[in-house]
Short mmCIF file of the C-alpha atoms (twelve columns), coordinates in Angstrom:
data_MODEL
# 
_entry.id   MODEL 
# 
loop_
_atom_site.group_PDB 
_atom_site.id 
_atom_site.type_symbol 
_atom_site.label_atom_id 
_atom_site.label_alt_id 
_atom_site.label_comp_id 
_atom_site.label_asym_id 
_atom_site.label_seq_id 
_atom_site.Cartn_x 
_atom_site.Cartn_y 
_atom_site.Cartn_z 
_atom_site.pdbx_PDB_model_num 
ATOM 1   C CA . UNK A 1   -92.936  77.263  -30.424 1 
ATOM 2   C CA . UNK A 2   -89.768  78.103  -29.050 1 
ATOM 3   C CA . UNK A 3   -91.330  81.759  -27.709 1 
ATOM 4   C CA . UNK A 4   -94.077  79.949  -25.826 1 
ATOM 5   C CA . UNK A 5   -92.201  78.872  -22.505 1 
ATOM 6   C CA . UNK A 6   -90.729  81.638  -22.547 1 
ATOM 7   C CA . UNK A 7   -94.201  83.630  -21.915 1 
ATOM 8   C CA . UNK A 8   -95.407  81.467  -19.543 1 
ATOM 9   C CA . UNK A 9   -92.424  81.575  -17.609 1 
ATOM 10  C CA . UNK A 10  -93.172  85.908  -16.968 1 
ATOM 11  C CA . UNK A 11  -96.807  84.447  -16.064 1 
ATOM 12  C CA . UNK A 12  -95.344  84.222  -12.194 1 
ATOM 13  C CA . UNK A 13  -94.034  87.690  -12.306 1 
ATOM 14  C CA . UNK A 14  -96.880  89.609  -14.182 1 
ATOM 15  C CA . UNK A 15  -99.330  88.159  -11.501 1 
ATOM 16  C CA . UNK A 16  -96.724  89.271  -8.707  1 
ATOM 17  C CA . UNK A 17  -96.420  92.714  -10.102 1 
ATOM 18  C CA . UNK A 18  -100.385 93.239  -10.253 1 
ATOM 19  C CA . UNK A 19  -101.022 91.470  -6.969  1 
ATOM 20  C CA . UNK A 20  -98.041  93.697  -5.342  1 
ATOM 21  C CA . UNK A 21  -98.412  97.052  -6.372  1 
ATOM 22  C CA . UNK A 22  -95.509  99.988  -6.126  1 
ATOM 23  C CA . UNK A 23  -95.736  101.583 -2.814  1 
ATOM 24  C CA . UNK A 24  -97.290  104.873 -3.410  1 
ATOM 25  C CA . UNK A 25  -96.094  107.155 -0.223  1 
ATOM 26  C CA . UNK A 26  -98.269  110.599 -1.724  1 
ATOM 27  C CA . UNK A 27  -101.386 108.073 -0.836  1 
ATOM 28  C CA . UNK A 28  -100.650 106.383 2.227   1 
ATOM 29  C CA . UNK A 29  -100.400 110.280 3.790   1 
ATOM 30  C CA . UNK A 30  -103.500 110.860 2.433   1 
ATOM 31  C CA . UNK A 31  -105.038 107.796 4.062   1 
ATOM 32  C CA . UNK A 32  -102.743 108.410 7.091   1 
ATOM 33  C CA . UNK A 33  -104.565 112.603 7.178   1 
ATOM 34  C CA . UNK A 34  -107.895 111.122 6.899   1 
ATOM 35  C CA . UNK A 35  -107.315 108.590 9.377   1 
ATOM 36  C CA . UNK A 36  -106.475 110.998 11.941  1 
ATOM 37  C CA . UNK A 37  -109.838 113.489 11.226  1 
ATOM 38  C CA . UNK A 38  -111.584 110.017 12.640  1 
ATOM 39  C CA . UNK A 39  -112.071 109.123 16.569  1 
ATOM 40  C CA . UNK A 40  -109.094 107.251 17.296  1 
ATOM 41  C CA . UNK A 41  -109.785 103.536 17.229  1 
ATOM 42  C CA . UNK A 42  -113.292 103.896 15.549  1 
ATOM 43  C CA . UNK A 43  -113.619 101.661 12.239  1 
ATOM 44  C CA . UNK A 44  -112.911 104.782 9.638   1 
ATOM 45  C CA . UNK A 45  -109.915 105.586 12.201  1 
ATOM 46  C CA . UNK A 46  -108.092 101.854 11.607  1 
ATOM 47  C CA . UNK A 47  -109.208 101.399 7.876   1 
ATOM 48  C CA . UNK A 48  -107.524 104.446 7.165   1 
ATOM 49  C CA . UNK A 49  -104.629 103.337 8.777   1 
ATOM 50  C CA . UNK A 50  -104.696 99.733  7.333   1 
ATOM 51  C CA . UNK A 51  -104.984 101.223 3.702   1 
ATOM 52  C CA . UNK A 52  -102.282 103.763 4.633   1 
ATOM 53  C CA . UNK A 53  -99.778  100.740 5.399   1 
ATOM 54  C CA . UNK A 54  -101.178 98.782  2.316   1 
ATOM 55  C CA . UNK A 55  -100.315 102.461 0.097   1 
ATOM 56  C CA . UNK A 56  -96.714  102.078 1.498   1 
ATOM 57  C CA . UNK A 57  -95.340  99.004  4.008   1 
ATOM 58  C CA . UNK A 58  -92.589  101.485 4.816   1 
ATOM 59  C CA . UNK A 59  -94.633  104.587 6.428   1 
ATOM 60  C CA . UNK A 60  -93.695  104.397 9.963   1 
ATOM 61  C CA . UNK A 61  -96.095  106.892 11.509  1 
ATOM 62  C CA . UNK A 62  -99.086  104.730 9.855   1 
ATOM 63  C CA . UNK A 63  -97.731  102.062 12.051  1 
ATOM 64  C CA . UNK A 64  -97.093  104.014 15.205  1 
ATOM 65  C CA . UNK A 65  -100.617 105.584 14.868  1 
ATOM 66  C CA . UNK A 66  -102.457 101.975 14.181  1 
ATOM 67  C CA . UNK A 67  -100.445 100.257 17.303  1 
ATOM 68  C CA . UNK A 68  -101.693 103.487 19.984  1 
ATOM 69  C CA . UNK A 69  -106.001 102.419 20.137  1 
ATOM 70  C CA . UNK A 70  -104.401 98.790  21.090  1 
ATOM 71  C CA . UNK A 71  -102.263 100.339 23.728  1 
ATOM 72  C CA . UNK A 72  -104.755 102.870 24.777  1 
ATOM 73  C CA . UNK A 73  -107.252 99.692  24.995  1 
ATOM 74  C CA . UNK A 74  -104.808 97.375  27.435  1 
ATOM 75  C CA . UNK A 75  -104.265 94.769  24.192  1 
ATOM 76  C CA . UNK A 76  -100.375 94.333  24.538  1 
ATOM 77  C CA . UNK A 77  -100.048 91.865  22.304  1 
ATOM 78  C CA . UNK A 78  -101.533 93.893  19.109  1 
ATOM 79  C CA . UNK A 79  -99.796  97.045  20.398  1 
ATOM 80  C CA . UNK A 80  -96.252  95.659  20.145  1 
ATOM 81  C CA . UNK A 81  -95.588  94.184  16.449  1 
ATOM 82  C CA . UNK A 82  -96.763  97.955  14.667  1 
ATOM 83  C CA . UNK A 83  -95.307  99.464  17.426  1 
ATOM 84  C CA . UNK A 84  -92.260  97.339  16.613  1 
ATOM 85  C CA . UNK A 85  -92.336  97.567  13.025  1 
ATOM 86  C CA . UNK A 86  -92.511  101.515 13.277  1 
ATOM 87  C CA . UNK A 87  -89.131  101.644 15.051  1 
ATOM 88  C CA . UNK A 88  -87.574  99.151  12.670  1 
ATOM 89  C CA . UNK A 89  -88.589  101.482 9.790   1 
ATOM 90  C CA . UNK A 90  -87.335  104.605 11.584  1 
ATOM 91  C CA . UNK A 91  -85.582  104.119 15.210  1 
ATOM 92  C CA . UNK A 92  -86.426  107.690 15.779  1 
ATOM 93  C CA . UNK A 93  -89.785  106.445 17.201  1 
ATOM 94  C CA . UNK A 94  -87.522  104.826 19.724  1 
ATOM 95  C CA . UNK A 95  -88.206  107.208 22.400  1 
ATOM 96  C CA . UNK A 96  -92.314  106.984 22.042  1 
ATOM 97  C CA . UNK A 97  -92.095  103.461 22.678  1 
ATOM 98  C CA . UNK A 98  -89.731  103.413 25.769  1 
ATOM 99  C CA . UNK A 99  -93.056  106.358 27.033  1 
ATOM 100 C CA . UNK A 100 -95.518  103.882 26.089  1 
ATOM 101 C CA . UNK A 101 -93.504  100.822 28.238  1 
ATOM 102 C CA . UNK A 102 -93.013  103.469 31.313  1 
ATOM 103 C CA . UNK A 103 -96.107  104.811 31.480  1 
ATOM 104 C CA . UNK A 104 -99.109  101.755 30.378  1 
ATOM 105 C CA . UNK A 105 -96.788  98.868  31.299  1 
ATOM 106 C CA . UNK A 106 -95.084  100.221 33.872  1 
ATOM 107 C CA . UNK A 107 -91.856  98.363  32.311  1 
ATOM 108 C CA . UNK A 108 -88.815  100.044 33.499  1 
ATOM 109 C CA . UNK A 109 -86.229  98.006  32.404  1 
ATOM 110 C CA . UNK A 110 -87.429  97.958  28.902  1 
ATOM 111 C CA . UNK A 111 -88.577  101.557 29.022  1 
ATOM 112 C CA . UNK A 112 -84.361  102.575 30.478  1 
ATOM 113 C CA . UNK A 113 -83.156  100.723 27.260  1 
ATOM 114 C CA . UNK A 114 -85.356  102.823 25.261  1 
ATOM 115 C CA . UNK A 115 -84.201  106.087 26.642  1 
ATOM 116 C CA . UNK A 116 -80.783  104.810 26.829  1 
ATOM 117 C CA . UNK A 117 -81.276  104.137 23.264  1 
ATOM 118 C CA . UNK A 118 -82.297  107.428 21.523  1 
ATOM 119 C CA . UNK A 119 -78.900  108.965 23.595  1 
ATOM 120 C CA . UNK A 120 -76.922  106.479 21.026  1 
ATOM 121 C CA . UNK A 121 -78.978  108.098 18.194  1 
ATOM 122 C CA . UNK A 122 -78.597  111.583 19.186  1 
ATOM 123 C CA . UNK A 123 -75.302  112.259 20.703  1 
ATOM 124 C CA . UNK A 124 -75.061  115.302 22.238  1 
ATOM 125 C CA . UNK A 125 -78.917  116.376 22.458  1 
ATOM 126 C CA . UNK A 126 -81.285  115.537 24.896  1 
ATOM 127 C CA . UNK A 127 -84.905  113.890 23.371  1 
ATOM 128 C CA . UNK A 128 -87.896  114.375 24.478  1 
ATOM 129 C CA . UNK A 129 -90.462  112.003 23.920  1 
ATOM 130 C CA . UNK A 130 -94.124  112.426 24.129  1 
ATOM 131 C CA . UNK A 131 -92.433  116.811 24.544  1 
ATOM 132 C CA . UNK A 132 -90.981  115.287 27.910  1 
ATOM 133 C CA . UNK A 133 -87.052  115.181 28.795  1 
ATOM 134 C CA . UNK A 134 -85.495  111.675 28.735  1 
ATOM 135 C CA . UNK A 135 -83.270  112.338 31.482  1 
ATOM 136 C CA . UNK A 136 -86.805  113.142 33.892  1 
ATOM 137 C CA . UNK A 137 -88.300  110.198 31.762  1 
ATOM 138 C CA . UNK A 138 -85.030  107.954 33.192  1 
ATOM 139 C CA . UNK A 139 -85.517  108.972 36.567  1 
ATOM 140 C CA . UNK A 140 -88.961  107.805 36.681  1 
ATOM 141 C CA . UNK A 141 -87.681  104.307 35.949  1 
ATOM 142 C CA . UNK A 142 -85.059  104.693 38.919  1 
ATOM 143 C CA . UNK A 143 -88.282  105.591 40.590  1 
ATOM 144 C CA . UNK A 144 -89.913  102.416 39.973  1 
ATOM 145 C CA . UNK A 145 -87.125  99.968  40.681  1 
ATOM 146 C CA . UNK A 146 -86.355  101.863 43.814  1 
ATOM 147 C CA . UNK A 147 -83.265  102.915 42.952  1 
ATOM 148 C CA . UNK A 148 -83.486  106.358 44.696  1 
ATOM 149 C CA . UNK A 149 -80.100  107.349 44.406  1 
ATOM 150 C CA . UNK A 150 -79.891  107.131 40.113  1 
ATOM 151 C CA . UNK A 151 -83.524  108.556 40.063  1 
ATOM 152 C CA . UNK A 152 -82.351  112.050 41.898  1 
ATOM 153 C CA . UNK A 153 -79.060  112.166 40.013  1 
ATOM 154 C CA . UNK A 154 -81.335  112.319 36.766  1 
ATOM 155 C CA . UNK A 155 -84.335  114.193 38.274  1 
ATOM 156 C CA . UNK A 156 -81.587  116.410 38.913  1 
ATOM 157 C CA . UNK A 157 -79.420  116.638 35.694  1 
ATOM 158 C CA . UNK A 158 -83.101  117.446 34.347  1 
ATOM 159 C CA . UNK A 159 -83.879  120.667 36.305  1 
ATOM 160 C CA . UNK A 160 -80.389  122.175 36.074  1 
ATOM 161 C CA . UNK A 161 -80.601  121.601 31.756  1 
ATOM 162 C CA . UNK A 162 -84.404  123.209 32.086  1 
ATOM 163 C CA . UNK A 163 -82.706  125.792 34.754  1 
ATOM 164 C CA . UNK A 164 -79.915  126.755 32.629  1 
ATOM 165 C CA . UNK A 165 -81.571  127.024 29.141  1 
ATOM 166 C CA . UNK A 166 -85.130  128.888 30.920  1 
ATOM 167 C CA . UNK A 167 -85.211  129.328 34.192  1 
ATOM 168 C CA . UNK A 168 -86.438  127.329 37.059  1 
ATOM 169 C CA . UNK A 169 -90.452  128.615 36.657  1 
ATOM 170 C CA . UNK A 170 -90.380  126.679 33.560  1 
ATOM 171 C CA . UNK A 171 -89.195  123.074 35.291  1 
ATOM 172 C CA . UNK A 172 -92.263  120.688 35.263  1 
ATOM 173 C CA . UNK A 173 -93.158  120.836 38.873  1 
ATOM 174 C CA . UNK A 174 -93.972  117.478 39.284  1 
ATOM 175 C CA . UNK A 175 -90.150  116.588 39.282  1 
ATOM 176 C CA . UNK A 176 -90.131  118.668 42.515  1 
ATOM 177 C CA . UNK A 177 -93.041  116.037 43.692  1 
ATOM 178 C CA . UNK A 178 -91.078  113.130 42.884  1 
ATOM 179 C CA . UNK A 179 -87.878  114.390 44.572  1 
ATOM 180 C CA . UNK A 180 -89.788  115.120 47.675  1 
ATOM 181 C CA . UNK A 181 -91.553  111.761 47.578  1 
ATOM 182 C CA . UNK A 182 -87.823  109.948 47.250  1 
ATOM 183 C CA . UNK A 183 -86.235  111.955 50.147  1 
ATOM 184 C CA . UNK A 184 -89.725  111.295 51.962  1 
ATOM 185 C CA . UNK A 185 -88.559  107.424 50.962  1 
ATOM 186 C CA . UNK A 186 -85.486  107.755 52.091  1 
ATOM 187 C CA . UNK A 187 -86.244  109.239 55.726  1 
ATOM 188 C CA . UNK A 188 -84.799  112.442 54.725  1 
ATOM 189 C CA . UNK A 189 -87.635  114.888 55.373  1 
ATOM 190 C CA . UNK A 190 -85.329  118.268 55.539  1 
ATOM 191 C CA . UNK A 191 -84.429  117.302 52.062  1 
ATOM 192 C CA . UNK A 192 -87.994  116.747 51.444  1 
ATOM 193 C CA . UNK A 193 -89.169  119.878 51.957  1 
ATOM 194 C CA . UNK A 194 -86.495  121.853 50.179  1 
ATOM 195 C CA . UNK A 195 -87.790  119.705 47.159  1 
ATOM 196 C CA . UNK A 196 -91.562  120.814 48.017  1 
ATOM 197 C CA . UNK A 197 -90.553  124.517 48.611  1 
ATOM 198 C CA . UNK A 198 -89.380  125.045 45.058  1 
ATOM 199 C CA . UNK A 199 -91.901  122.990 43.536  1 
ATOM 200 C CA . UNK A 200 -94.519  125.309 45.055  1 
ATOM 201 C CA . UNK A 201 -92.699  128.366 43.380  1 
ATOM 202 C CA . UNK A 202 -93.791  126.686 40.649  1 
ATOM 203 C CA . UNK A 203 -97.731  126.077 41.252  1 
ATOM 204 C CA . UNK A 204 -98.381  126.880 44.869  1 
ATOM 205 C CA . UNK A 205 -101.747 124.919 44.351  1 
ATOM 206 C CA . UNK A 206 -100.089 121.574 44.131  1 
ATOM 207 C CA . UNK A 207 -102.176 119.103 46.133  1 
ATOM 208 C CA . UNK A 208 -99.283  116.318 46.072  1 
ATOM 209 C CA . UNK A 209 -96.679  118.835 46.935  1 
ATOM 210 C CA . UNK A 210 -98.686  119.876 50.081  1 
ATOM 211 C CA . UNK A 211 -99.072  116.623 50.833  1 
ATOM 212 C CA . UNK A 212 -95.673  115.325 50.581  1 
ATOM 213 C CA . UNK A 213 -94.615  118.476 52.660  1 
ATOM 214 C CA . UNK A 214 -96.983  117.394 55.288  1 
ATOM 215 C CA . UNK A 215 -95.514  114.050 54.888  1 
ATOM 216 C CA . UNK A 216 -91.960  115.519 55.652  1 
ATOM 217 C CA . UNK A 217 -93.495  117.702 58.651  1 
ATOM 218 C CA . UNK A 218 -95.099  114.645 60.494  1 
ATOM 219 C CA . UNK A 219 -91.552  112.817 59.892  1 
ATOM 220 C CA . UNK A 220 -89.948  115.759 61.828  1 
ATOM 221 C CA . UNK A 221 -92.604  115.752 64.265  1 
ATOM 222 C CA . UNK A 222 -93.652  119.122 63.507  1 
ATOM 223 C CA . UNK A 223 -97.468  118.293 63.681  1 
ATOM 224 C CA . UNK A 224 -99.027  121.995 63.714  1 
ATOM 225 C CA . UNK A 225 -97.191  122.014 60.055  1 
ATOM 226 C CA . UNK A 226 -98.211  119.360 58.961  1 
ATOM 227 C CA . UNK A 227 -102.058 119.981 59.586  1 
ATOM 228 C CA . UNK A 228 -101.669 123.247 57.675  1 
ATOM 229 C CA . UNK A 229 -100.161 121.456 54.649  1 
ATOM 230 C CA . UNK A 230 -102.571 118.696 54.584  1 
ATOM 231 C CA . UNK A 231 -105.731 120.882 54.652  1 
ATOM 232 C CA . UNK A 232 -104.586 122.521 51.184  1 
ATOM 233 C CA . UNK A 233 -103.454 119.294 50.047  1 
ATOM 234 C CA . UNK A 234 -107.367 118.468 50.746  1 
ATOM 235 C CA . UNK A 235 -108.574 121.714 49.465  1 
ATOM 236 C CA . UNK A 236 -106.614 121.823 46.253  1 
ATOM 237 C CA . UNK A 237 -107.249 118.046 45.426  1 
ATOM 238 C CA . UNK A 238 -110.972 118.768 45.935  1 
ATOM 239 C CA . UNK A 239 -110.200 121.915 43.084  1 
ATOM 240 C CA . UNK A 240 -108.978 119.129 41.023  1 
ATOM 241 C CA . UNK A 241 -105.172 119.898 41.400  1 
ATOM 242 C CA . UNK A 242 -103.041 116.994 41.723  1 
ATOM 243 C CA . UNK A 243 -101.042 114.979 39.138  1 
ATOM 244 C CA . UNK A 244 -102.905 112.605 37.012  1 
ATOM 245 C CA . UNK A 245 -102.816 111.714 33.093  1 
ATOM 246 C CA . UNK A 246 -105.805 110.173 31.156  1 
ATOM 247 C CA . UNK A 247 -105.222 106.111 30.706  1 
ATOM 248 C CA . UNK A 248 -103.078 105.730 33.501  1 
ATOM 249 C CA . UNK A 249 -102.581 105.995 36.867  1 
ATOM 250 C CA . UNK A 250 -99.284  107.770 37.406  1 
ATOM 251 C CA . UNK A 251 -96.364  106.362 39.870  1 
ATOM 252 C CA . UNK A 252 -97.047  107.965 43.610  1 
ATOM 253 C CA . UNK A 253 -100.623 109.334 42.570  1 
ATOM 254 C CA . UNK A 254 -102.297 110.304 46.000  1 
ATOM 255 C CA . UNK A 255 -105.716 109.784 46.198  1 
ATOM 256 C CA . UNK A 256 -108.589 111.202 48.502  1 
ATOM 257 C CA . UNK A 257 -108.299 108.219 50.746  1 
ATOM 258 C CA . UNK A 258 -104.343 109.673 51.089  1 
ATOM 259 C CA . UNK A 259 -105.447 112.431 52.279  1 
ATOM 260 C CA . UNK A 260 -107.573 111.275 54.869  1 
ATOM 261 C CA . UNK A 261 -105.427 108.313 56.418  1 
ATOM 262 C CA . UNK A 262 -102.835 111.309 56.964  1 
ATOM 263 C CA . UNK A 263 -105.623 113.868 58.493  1 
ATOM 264 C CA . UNK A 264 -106.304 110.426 61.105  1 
ATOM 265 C CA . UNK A 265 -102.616 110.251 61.940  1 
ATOM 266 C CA . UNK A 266 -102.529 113.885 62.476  1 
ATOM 267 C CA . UNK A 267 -105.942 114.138 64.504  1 
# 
């Protein structure tokens, strides 16, 4: 008699141990590989992912992955808490979610304290998030809350760590874009088109860097330039050159209309 409470007091923790198994990582990749053969988002694609997380609560990519259909699909409020969990689990994520505030929420504060976070993870080495440089990734916040000045100094520190370690041909051109769009800003046009010039070393067939040079020539008065400029801008926006990304429009996209308010001013 004196055995029996003793059984029925491991009732509690036999039922916990069945109803809780071990995590088992080996098949939560598997789940997480076969979730990403699916369409991302479809109903194979998230029960994958959902059985992944239920193989092991502590695989941070299975998070990450379910939280991006949510963001891709404007539902904030189920992209944040697996988004959230993921960097909990391993803060080296910390960088994808400061990309995913810049670029879908357009929050720049909370996007800044992202980047400004993976530089107090990795002392000494510039990230790159999404394969794009945190310091261009900070300017583009400066960008958004109009602080010009902070957003060339890191536009800048950018090109001269791509510059030193490549060469300039391999800079992203579309940091030229921006730069000429901020001196455009800041009534700077000479500036402007320095910016433009090397960007179009780059790719010549830049519609926005066209544009912005016509922008820079109209500022200057220099009106036969400007026509020139904003005829290819025309012609190589119509090829389908100008800066874009799927889901989201990106910060100072130009658009056809752009192009033809300028042509009016011009004409």
């Amino acid at each position: 008699m004196e055995r029996l409470p003793k059984f029925f007091l491991s009732l509690p923790l036999l039922f916990w141990a069945c109803s809780h198994p071990l995590p088992d990582p080996e098949k939560s990749l598997a789940f997480l590989d076969s979730a990403q053969h699916q369409y991302q988002g479809n109903v194979k694609n998230m029960t994958y992912l959902q059985k992944a997380i239920a193989s092991d609560p502590d695989h941070a990519e299975a998070h990450r992955e379910l939280s991006i259909p949510y963001l891709k699909r404007g539902y904030p409020h189920l992209w944040f808490p697996p988004m959230d969990k993921t960097i909990q689990l391993d803060p080296s994520w910390t960088g994808a979610r400061g990309y995913n505030y810049l670029f879908f929420y357009r929050d720049y504060k909370r996007a800044l304290a992202d980047f400004r976070a993976t530089d107090t993870l990795t002392p000494g080495f510039t990230d790159f998030p999404q394969a794009m440089s945190v310091r261009y990734l900070k300017g583009l916040c400066f960008l958004g809350m109009e602080q010009y000045d902070s957003a060339l100094f890191h536009f800048q520190e950018y090109i001269d760590e791509d510059t030193q370690r490549f060469g300039l041909e391999w800079v992203d051109q579309k940091v030229f874009i921006y730069r000429a769009v901020l001196y455009n800003h800041l009534k700077q046009p000479a500036k402007a088109l320095k910016e433009a010039h090397l960007g179009l070393f780059i790719f010549e067939q830049s519609a926005d860097l066209h544009f912005h040079k016509a922008v820079s020539h109209l500022q200057l008065e220099q009106l036969d330039s400007a026509r020139i400029h904003v005829a290819k801008a025309r012609q190589y926006f119509n090829m389908g050159y100008f800066h874009n990304r799927p889901y989201v429009e990106v910060q100072e996209q130009i658009y056809r209309n752009d192009i033809q308010e300028l042509e009016e001013k011009l004409n």
